[in-house]
CSV table of N, CA and C in Angstrom, one decimal:
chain,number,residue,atom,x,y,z
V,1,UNK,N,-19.3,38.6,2.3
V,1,UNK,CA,-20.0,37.6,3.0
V,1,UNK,C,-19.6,37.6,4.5
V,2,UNK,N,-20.8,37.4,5.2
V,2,UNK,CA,-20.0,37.4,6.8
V,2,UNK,C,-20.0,36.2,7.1
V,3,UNK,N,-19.6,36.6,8.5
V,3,UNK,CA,-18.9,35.1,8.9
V,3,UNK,C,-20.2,34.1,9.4
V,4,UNK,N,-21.4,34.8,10.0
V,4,UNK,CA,-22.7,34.3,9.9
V,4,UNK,C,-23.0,33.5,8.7
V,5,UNK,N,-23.1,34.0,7.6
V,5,UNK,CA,-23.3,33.1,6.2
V,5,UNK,C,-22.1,31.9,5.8
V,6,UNK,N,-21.6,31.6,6.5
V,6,UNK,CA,-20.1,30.7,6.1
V,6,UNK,C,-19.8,29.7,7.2
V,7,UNK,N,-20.0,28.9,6.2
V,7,UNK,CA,-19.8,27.4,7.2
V,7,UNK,C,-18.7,26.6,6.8
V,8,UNK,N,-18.2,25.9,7.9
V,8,UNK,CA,-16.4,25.4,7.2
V,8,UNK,C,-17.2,23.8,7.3
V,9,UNK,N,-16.7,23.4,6.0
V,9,UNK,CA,-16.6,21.9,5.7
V,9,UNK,C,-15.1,21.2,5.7
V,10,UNK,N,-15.5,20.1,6.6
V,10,UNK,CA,-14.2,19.1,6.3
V,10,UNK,C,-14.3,17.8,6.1
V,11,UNK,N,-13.4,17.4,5.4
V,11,UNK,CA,-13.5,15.9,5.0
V,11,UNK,C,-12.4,15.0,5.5
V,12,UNK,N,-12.8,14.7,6.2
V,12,UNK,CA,-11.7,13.1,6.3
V,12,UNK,C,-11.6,12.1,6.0
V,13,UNK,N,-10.4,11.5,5.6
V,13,UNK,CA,-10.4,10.1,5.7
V,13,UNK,C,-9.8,9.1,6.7
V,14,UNK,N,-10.1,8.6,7.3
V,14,UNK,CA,-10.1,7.6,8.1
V,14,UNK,C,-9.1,7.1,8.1
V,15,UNK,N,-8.7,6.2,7.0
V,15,UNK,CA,-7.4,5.4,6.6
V,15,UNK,C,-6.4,6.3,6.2
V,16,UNK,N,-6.3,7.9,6.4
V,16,UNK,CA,-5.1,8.4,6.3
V,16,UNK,C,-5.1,9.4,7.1
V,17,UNK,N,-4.8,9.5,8.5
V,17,UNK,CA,-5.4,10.0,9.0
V,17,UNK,C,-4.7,11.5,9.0
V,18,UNK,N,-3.3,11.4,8.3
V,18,UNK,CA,-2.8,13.2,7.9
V,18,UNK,C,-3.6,14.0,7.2
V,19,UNK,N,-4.5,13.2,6.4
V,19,UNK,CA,-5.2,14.3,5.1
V,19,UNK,C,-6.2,14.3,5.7
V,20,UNK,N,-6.1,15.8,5.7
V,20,UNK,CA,-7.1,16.7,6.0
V,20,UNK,C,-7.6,17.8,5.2
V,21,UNK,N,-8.6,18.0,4.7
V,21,UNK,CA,-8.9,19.0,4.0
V,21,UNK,C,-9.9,19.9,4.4
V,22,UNK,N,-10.1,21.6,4.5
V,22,UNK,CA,-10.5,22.2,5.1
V,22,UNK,C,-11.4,23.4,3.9
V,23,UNK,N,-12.8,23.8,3.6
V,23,UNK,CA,-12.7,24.7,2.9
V,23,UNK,C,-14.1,25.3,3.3
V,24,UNK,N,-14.2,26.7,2.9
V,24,UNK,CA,-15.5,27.4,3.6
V,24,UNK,C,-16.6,27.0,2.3
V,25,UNK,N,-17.9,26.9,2.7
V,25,UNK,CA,-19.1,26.4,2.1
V,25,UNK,C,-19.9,27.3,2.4
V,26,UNK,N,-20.4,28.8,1.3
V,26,UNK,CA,-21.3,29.7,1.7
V,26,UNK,C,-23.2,28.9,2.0
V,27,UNK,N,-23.2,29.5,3.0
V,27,UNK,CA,-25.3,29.0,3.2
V,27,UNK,C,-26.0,30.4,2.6
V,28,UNK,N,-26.6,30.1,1.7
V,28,UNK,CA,-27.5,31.2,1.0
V,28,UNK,C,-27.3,31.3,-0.2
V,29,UNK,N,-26.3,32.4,-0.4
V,29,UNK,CA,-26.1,33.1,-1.4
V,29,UNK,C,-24.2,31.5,-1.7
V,30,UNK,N,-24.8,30.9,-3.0
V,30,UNK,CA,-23.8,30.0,-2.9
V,30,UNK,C,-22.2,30.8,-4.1
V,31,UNK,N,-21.0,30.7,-3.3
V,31,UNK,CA,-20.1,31.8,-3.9
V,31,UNK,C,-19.5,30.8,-4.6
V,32,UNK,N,-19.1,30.8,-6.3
V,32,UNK,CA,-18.3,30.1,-6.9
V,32,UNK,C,-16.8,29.3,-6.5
V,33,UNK,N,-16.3,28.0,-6.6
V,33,UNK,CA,-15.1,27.7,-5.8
V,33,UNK,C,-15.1,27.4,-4.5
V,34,UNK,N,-15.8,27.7,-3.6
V,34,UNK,CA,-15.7,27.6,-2.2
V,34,UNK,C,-17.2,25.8,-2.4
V,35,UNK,N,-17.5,25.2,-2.5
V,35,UNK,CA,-18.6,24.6,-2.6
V,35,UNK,C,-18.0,23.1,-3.0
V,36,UNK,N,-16.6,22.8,-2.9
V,36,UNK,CA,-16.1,21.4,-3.3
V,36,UNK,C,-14.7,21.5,-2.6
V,37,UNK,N,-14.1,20.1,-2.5
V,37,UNK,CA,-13.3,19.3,-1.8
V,37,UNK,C,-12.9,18.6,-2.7
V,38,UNK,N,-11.2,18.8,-2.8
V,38,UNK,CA,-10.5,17.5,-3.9
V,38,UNK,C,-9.7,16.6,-3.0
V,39,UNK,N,-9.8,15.2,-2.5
V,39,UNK,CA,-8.7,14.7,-1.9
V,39,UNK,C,-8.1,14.0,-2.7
V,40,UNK,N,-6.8,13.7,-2.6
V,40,UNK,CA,-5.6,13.3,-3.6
V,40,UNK,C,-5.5,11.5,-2.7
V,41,UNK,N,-5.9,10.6,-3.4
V,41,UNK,CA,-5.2,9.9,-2.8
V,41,UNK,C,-4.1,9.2,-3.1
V,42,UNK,N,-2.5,9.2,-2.8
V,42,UNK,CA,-1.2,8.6,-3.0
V,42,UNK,C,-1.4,6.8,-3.5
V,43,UNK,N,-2.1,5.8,-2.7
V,43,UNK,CA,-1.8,4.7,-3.4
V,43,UNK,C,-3.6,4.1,-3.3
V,44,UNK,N,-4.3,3.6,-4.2
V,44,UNK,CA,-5.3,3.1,-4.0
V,44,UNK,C,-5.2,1.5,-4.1
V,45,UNK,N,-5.5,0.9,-3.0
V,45,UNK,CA,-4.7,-0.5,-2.8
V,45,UNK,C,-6.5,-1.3,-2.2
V,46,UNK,N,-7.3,-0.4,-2.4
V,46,UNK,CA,-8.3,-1.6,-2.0
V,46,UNK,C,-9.3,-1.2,-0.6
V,47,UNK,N,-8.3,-0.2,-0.1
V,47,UNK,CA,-9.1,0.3,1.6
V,47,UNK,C,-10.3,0.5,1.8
V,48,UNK,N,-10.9,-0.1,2.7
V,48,UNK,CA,-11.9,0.9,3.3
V,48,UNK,C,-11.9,2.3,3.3
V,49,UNK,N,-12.5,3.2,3.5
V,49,UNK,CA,-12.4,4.6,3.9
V,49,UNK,C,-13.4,5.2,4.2
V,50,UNK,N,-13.5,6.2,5.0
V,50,UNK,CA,-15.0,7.2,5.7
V,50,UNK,C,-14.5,8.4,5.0
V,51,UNK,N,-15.7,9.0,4.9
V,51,UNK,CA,-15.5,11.1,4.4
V,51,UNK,C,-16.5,11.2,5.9
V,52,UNK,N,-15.6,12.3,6.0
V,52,UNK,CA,-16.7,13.0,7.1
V,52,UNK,C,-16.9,14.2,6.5
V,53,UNK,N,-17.8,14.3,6.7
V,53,UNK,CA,-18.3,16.1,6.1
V,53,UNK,C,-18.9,16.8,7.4
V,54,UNK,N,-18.3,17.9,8.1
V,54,UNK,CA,-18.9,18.1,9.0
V,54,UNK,C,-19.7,19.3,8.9
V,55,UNK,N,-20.3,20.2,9.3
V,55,UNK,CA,-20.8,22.0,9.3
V,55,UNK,C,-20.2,22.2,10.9
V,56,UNK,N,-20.2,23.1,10.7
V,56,UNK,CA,-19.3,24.2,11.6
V,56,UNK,C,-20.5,25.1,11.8
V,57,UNK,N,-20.2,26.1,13.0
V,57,UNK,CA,-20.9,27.3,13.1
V,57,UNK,C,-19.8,28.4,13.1
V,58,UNK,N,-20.0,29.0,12.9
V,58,UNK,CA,-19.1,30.4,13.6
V,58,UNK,C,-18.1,30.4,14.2
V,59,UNK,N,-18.2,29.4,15.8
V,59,UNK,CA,-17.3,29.1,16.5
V,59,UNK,C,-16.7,27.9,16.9
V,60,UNK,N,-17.3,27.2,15.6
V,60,UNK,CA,-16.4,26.2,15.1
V,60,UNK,C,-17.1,24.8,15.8
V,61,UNK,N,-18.3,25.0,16.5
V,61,UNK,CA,-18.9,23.6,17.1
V,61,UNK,C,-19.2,22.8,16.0
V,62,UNK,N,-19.4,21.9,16.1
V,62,UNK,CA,-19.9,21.1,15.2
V,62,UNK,C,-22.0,21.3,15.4
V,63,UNK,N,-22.2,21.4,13.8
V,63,UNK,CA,-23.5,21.4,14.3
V,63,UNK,C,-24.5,20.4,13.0
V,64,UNK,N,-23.3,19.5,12.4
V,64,UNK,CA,-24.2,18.6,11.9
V,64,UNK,C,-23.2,17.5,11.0
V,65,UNK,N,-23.2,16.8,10.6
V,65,UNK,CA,-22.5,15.7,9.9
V,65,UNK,C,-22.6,14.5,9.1
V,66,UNK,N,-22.2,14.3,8.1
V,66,UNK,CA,-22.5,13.2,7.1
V,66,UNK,C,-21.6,12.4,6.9
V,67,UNK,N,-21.7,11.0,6.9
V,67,UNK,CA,-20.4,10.1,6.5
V,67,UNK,C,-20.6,9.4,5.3
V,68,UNK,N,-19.6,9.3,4.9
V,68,UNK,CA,-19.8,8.2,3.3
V,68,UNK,C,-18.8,6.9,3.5
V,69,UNK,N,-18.8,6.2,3.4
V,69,UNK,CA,-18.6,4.9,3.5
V,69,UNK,C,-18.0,4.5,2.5
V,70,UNK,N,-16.9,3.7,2.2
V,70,UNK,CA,-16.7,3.4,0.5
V,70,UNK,C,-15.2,2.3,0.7
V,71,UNK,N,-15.2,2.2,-0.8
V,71,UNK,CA,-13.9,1.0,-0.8
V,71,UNK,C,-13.3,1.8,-2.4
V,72,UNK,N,-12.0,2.0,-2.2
V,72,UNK,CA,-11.4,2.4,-3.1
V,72,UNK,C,-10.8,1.5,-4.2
V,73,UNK,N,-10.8,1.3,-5.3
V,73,UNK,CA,-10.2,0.7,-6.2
V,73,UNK,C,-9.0,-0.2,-6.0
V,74,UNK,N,-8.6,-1.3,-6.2
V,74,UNK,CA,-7.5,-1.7,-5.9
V,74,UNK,C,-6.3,-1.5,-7.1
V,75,UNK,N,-6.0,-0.9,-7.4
V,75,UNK,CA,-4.9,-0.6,-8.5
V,75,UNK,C,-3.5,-0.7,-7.8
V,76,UNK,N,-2.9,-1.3,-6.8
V,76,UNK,CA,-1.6,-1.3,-6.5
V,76,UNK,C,-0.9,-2.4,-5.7
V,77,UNK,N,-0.3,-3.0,-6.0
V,77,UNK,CA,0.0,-4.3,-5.5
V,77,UNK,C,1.6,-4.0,-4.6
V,78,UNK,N,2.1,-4.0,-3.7
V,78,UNK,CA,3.4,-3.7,-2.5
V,78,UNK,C,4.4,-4.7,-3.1
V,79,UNK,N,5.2,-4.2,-3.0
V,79,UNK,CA,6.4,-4.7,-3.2
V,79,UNK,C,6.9,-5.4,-2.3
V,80,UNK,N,8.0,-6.4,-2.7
V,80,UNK,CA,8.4,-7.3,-1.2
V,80,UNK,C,9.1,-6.7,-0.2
V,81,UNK,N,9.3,-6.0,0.7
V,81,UNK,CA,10.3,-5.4,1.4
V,81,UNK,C,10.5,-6.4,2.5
V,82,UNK,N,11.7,-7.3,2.3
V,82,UNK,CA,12.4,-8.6,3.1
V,82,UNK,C,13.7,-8.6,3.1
V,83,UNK,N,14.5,-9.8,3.6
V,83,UNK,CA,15.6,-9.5,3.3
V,83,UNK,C,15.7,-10.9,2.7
V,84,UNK,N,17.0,-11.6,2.8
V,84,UNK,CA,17.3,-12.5,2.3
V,84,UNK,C,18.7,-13.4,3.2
V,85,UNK,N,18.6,-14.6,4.0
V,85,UNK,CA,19.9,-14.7,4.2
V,85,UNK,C,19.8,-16.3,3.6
V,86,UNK,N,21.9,-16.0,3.5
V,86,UNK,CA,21.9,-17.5,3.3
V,86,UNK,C,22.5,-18.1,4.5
V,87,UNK,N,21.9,-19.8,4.5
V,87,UNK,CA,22.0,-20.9,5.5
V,87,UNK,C,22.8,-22.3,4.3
V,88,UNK,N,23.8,-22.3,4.7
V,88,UNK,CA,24.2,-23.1,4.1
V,88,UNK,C,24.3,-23.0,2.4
V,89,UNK,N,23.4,-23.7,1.5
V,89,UNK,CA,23.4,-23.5,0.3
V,89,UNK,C,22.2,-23.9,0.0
V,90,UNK,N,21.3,-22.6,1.0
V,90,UNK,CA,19.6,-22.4,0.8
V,90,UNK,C,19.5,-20.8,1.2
V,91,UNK,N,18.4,-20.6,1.1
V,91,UNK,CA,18.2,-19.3,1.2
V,91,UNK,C,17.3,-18.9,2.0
V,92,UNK,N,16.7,-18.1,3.0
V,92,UNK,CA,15.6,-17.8,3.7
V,92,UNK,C,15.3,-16.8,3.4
V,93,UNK,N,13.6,-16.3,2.9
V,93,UNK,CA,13.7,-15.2,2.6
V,93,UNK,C,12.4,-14.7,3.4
V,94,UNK,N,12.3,-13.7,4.1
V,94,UNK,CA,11.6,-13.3,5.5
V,94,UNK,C,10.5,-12.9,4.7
V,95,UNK,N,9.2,-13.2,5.9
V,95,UNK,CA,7.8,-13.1,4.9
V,95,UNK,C,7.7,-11.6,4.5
V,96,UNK,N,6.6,-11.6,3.4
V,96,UNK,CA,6.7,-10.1,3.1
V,96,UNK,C,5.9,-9.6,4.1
V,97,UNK,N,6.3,-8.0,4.3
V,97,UNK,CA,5.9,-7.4,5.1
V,97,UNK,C,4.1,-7.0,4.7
V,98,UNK,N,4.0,-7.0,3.5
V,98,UNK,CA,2.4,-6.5,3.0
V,98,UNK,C,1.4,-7.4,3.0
V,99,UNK,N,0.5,-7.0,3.9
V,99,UNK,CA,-0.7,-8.2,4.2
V,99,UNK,C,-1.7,-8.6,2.5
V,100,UNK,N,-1.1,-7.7,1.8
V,100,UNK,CA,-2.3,-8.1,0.6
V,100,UNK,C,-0.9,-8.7,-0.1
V,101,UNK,N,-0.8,-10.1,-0.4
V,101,UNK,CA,0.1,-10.7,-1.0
V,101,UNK,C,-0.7,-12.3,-1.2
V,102,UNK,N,-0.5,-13.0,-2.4
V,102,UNK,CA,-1.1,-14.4,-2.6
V,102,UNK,C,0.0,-15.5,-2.9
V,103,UNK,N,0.8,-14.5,-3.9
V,103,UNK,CA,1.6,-15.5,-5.0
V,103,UNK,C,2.9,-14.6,-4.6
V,104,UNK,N,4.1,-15.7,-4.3
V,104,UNK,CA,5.7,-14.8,-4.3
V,104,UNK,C,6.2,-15.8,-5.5
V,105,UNK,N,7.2,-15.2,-6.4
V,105,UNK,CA,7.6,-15.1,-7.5
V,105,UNK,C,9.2,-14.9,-7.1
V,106,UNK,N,10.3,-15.9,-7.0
V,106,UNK,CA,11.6,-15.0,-7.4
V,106,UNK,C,12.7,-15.7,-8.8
V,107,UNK,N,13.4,-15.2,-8.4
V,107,UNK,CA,14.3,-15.4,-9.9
V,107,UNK,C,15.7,-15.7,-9.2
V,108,UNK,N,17.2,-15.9,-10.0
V,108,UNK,CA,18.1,-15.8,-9.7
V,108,UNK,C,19.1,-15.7,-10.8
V,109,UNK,N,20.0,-14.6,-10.8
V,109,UNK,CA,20.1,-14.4,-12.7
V,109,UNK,C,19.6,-14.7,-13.7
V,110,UNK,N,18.2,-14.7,-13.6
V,110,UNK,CA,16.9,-14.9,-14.7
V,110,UNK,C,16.2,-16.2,-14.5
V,111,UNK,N,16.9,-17.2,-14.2
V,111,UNK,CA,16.4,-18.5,-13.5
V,111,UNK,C,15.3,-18.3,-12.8
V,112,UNK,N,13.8,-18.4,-13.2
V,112,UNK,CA,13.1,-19.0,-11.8
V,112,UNK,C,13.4,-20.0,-10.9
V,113,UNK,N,13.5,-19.4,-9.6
V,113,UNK,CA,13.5,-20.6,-8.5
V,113,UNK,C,11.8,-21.4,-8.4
V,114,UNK,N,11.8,-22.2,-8.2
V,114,UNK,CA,10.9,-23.3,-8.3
V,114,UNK,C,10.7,-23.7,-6.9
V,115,UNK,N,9.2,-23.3,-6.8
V,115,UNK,CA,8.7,-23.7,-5.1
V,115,UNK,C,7.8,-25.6,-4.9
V,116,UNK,N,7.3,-25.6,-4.1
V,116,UNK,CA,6.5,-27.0,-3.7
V,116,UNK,C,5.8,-27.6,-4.8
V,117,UNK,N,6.2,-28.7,-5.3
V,117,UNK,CA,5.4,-29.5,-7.2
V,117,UNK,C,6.2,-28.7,-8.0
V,118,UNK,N,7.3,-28.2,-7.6
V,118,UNK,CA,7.7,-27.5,-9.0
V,118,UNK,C,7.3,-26.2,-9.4
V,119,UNK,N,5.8,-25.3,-8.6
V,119,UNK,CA,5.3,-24.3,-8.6
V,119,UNK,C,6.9,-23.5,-9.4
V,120,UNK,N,6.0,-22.4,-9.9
V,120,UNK,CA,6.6,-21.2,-10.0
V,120,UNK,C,6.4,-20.6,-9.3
V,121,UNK,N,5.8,-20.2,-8.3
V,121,UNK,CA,5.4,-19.2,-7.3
V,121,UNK,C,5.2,-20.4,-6.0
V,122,UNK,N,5.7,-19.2,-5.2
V,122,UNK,CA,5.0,-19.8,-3.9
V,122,UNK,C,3.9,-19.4,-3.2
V,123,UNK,N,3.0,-20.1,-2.4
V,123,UNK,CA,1.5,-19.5,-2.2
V,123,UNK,C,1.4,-19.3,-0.8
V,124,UNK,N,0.8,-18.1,-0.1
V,124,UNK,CA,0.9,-17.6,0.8
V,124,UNK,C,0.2,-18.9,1.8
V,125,UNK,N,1.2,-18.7,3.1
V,125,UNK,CA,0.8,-19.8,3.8
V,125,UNK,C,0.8,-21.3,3.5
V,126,UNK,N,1.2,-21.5,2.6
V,126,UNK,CA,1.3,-23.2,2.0
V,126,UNK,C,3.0,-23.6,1.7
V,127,UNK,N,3.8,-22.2,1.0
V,127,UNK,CA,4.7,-22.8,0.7
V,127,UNK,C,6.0,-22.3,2.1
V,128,UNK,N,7.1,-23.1,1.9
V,128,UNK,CA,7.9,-22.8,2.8
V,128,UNK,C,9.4,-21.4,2.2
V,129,UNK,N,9.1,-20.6,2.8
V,129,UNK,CA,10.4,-19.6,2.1
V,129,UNK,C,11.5,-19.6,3.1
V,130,UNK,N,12.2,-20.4,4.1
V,130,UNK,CA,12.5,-20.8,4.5
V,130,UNK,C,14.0,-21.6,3.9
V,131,UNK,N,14.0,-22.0,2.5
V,131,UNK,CA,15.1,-23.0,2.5
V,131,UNK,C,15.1,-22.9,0.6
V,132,UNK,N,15.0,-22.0,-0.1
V,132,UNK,CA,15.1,-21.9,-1.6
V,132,UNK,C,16.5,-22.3,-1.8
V,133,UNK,N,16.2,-22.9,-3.1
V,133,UNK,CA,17.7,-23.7,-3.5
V,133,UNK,C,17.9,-22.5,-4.5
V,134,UNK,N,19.8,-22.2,-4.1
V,134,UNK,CA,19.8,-21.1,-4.7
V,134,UNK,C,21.5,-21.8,-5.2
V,135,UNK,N,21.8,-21.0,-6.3
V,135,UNK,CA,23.1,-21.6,-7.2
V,135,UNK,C,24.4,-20.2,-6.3
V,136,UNK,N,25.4,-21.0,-5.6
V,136,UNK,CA,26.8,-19.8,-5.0
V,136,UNK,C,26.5,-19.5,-3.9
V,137,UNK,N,27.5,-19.1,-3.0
V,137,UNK,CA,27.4,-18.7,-1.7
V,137,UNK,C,26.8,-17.1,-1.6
V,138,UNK,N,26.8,-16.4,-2.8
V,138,UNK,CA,26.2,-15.1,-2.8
V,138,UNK,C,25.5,-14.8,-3.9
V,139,UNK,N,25.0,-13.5,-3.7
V,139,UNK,CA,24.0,-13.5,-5.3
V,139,UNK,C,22.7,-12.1,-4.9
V,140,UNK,N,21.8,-12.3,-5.9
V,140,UNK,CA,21.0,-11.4,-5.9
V,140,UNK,C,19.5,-12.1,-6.3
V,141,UNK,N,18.1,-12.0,-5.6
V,141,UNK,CA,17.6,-12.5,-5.3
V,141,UNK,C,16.2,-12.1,-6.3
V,142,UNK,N,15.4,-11.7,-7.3
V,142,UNK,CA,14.5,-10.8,-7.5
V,142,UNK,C,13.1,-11.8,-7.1
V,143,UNK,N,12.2,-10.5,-6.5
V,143,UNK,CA,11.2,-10.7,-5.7
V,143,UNK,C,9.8,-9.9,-6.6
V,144,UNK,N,9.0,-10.7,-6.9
V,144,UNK,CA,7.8,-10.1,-6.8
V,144,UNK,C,6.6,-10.8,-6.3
V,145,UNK,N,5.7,-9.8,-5.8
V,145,UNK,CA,4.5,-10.3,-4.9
V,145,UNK,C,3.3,-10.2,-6.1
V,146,UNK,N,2.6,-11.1,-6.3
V,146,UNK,CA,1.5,-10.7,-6.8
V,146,UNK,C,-0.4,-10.3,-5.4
V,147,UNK,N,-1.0,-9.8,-5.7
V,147,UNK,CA,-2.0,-9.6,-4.5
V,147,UNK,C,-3.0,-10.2,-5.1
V,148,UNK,N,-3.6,-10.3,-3.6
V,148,UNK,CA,-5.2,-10.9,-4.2
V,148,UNK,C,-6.2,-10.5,-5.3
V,149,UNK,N,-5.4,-9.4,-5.8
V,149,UNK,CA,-6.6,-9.2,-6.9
V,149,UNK,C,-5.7,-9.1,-8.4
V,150,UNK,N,-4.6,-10.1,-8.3
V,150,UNK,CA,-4.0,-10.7,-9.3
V,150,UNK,C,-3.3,-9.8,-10.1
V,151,UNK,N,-2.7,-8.1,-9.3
V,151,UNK,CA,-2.1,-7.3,-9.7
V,151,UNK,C,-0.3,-8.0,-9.3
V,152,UNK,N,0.6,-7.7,-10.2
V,152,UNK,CA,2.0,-7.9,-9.9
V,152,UNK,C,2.5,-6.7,-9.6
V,153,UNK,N,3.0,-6.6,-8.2
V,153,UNK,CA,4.5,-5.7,-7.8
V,153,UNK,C,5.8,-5.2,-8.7
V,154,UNK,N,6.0,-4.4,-8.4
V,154,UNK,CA,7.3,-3.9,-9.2
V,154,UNK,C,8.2,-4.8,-8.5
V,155,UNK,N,9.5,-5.8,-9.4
V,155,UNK,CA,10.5,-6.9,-8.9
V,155,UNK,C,11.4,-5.8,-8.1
V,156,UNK,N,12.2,-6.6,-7.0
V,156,UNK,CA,12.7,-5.7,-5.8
V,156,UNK,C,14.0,-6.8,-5.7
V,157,UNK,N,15.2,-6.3,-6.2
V,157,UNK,CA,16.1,-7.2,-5.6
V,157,UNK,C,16.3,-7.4,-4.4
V,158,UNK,N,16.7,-8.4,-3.8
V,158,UNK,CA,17.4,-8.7,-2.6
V,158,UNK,C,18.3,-9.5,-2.6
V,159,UNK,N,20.0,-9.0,-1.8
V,159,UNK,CA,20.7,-9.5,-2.2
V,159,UNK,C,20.9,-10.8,-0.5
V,160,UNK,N,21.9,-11.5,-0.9
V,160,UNK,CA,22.2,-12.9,-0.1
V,160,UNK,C,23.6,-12.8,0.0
V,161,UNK,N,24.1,-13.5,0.7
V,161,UNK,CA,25.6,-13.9,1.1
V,161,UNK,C,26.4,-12.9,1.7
V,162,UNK,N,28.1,-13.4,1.6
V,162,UNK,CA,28.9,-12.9,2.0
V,162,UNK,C,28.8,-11.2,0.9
V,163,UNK,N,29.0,-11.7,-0.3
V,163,UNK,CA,29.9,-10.4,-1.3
V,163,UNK,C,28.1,-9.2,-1.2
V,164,UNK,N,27.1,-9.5,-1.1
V,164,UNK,CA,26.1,-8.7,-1.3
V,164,UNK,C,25.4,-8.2,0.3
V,165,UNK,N,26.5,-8.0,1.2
V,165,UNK,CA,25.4,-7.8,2.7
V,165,UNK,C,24.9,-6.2,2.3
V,166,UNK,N,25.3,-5.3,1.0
V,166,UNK,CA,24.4,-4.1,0.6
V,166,UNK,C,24.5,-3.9,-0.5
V,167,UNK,N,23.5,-3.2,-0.8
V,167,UNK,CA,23.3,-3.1,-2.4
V,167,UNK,C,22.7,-1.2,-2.5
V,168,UNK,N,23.9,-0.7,-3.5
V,168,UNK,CA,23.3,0.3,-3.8
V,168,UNK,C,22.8,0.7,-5.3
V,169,UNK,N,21.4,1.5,-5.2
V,169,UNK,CA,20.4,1.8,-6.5
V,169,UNK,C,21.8,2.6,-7.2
């Protein structure tokens, strides 16, 4: 096949912007395997995303292009990554870092801690994580976030106090 008959297709995605995938696309005569693009995506959490498909010539201009538009599945809910300090014989525990979060959930040696009415959860923007009543001057904290689309996080300890300033897995 020459290089006249062979046009390079690429796909991108937008929201990741390292993956890149590259593969030749025969015009004419179509050659088995060269004619598709697999992107792998690592967490599907709900994103937006673009495919660009572009054609190439020869010397690599661009000489035509297609976008697709889409929203990917939400199958993954983030884990809390916070810390925890204590204030007296309360607890602060810093907001979660992941914007898709509704409901925080923690525990304390199995104990639910109990938010505003008594909730079991606290609700984003309404409750205060600022001042959890927690039992000892030290301890371990378990955290889960549930997201807006009512998926639960893998629980993430965080520890508090003097005896826990690190924790290793």
């Amino acid at each position: 096949m020459s290089a006249n008959e062979t046009k390079a297709l690429a796909s991108r995605i937008e929201d990741v912007p390292e993956l890149l995938v590259e593969i030749n696309i025969a015009v004419g005569k179509p050659v088995k395997g060269t004619n598709k693009a697999r992107i792998e995506i690592p967490i599907t959490d709900g994103s937006t995303y673009t495919v660009r498909i572009l054609l190439l010539d020869a010397k690599g201009s661009v000489i035509s292009y297609a976008d697709h538009i889409g929203v990917l599945n939400d199958n993954h809910a983030d884990v809390y990554e916070g810390t925890a300090t204590l204030n007296g014989s309360k607890v602060k525990l810093s907001g979660p870092t992941s914007n898709d979060w509704w409901h925080l959930y923690a525990w304390q040696d199995g104990k639910q801690i109990t938010f505003k009415n008594g909730r079991q959860f606290a609700i984003r923007g309404v409750d205060d994580l600022t001042s959890l009543t927690v039992e000892g001057g030290s301890g371990v904290i378990k955290v889960v976030l549930e997201d807006f689309s009512g998926k639960m996080s893998e629980p993430v300890e965080v520890p508090f106090g003097t005896t826990y300033t690190s924790m290793e897995k």
